[in-house]
Rosetta silent file (secondary structure, phi, psi, omega in degrees, C-alpha in Angstrom):
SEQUENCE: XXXXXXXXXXXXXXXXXXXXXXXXXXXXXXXXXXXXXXXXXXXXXXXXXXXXXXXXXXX
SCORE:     score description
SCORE:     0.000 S_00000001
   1 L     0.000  -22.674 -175.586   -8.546    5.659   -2.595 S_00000001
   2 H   -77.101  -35.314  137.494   -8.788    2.968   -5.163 S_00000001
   3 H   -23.459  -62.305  153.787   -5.262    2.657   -5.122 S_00000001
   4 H   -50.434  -30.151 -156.273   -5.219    1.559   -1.165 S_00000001
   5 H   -95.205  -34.483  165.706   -8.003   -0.553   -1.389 S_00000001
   6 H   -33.321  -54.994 -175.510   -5.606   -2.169   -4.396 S_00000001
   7 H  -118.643   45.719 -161.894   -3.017   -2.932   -2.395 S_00000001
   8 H  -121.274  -53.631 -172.751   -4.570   -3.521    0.582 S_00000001
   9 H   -51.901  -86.264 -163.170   -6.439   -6.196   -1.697 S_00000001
  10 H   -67.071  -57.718  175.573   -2.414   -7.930   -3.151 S_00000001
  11 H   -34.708  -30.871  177.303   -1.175   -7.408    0.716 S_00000001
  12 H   -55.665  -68.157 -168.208   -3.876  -10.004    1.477 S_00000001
  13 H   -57.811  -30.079 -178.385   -2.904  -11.978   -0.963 S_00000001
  14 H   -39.227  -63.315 -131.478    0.881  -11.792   -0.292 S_00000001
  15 H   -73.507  -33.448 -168.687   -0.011  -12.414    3.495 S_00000001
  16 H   -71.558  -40.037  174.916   -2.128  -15.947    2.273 S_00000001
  17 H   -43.467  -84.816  179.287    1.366  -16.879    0.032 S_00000001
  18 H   -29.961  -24.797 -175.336    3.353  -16.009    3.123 S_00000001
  19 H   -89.384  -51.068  179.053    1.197  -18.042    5.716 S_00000001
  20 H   -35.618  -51.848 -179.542    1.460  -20.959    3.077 S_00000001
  21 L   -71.027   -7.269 -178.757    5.184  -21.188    3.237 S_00000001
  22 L    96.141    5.617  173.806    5.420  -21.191    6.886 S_00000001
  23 L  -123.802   96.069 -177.111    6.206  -17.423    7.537 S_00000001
  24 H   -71.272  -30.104 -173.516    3.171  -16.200    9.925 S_00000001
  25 H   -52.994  -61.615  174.800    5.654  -13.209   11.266 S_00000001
  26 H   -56.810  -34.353 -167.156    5.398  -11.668    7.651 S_00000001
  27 H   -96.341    2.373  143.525    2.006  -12.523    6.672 S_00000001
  28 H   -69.101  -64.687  166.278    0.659  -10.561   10.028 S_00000001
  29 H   -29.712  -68.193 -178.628    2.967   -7.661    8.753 S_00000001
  30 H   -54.371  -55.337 -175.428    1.705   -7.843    5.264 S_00000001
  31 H   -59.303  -50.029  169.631   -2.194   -8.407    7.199 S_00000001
  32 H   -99.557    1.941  130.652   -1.555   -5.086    9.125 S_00000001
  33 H   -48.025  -39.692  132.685   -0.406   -3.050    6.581 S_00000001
  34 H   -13.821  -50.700  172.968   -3.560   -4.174    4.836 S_00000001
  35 H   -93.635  -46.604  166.783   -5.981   -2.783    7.628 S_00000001
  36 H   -38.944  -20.536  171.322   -3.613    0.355    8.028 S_00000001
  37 H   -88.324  -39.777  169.990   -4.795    0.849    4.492 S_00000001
  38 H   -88.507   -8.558  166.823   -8.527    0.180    4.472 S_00000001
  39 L   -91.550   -2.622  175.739   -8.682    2.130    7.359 S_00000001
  40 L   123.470  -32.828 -147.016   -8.594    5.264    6.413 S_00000001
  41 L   -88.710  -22.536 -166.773   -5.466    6.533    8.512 S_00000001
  42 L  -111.952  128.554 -168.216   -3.235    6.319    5.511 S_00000001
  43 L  -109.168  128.101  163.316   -3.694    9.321    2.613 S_00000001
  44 L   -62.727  105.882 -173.628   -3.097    8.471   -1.034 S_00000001
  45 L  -115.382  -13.474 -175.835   -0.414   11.487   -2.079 S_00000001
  46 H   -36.696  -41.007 -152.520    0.635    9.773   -5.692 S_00000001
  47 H  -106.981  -32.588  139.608   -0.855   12.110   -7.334 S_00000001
  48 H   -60.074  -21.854  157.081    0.198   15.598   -5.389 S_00000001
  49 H   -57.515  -88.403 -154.172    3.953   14.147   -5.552 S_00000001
  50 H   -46.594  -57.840 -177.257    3.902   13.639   -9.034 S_00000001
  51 H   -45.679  -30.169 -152.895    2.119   17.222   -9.721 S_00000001
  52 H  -118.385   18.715 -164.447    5.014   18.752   -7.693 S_00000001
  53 H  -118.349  -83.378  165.810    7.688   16.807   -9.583 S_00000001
  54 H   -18.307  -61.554 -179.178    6.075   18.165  -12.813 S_00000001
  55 H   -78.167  -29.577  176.997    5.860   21.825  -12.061 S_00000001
  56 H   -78.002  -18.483  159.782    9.505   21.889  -10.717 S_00000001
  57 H   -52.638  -48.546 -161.694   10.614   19.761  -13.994 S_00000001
  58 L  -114.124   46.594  139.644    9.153   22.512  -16.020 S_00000001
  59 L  -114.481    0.000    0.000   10.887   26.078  -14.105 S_00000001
């Protein structure tokens, strides 16, 4: 979870870059990917991927 709330955190930040410059379409994009993250709806898998990458490396 700390992971999402990371880059839920640097989506923010993009989206404030992104407003700066004059592109609101993207920095709403970036802004609702950002609550899609913090909300809960989206599951952190990084680390079951990787595990299943591993054991099939090593048959």
């Amino acid at each position: 979870m700390d992971r999402l709330k990371a880059q839920a955190s640097k989506n923010r930040e993009a989206a404030k870059v992104l407003r700066n410059r004059g592109k609101d379409t993207a920095a709403k994009q970036m802004e609702a990917r950002a609550d899609e993250l913090e909300s809960g709806r989206v599951t952190d898998v990084t680390d079951s991927v990787v595990g299943l990458f591993r054991w099939a490396q090593g048959r």
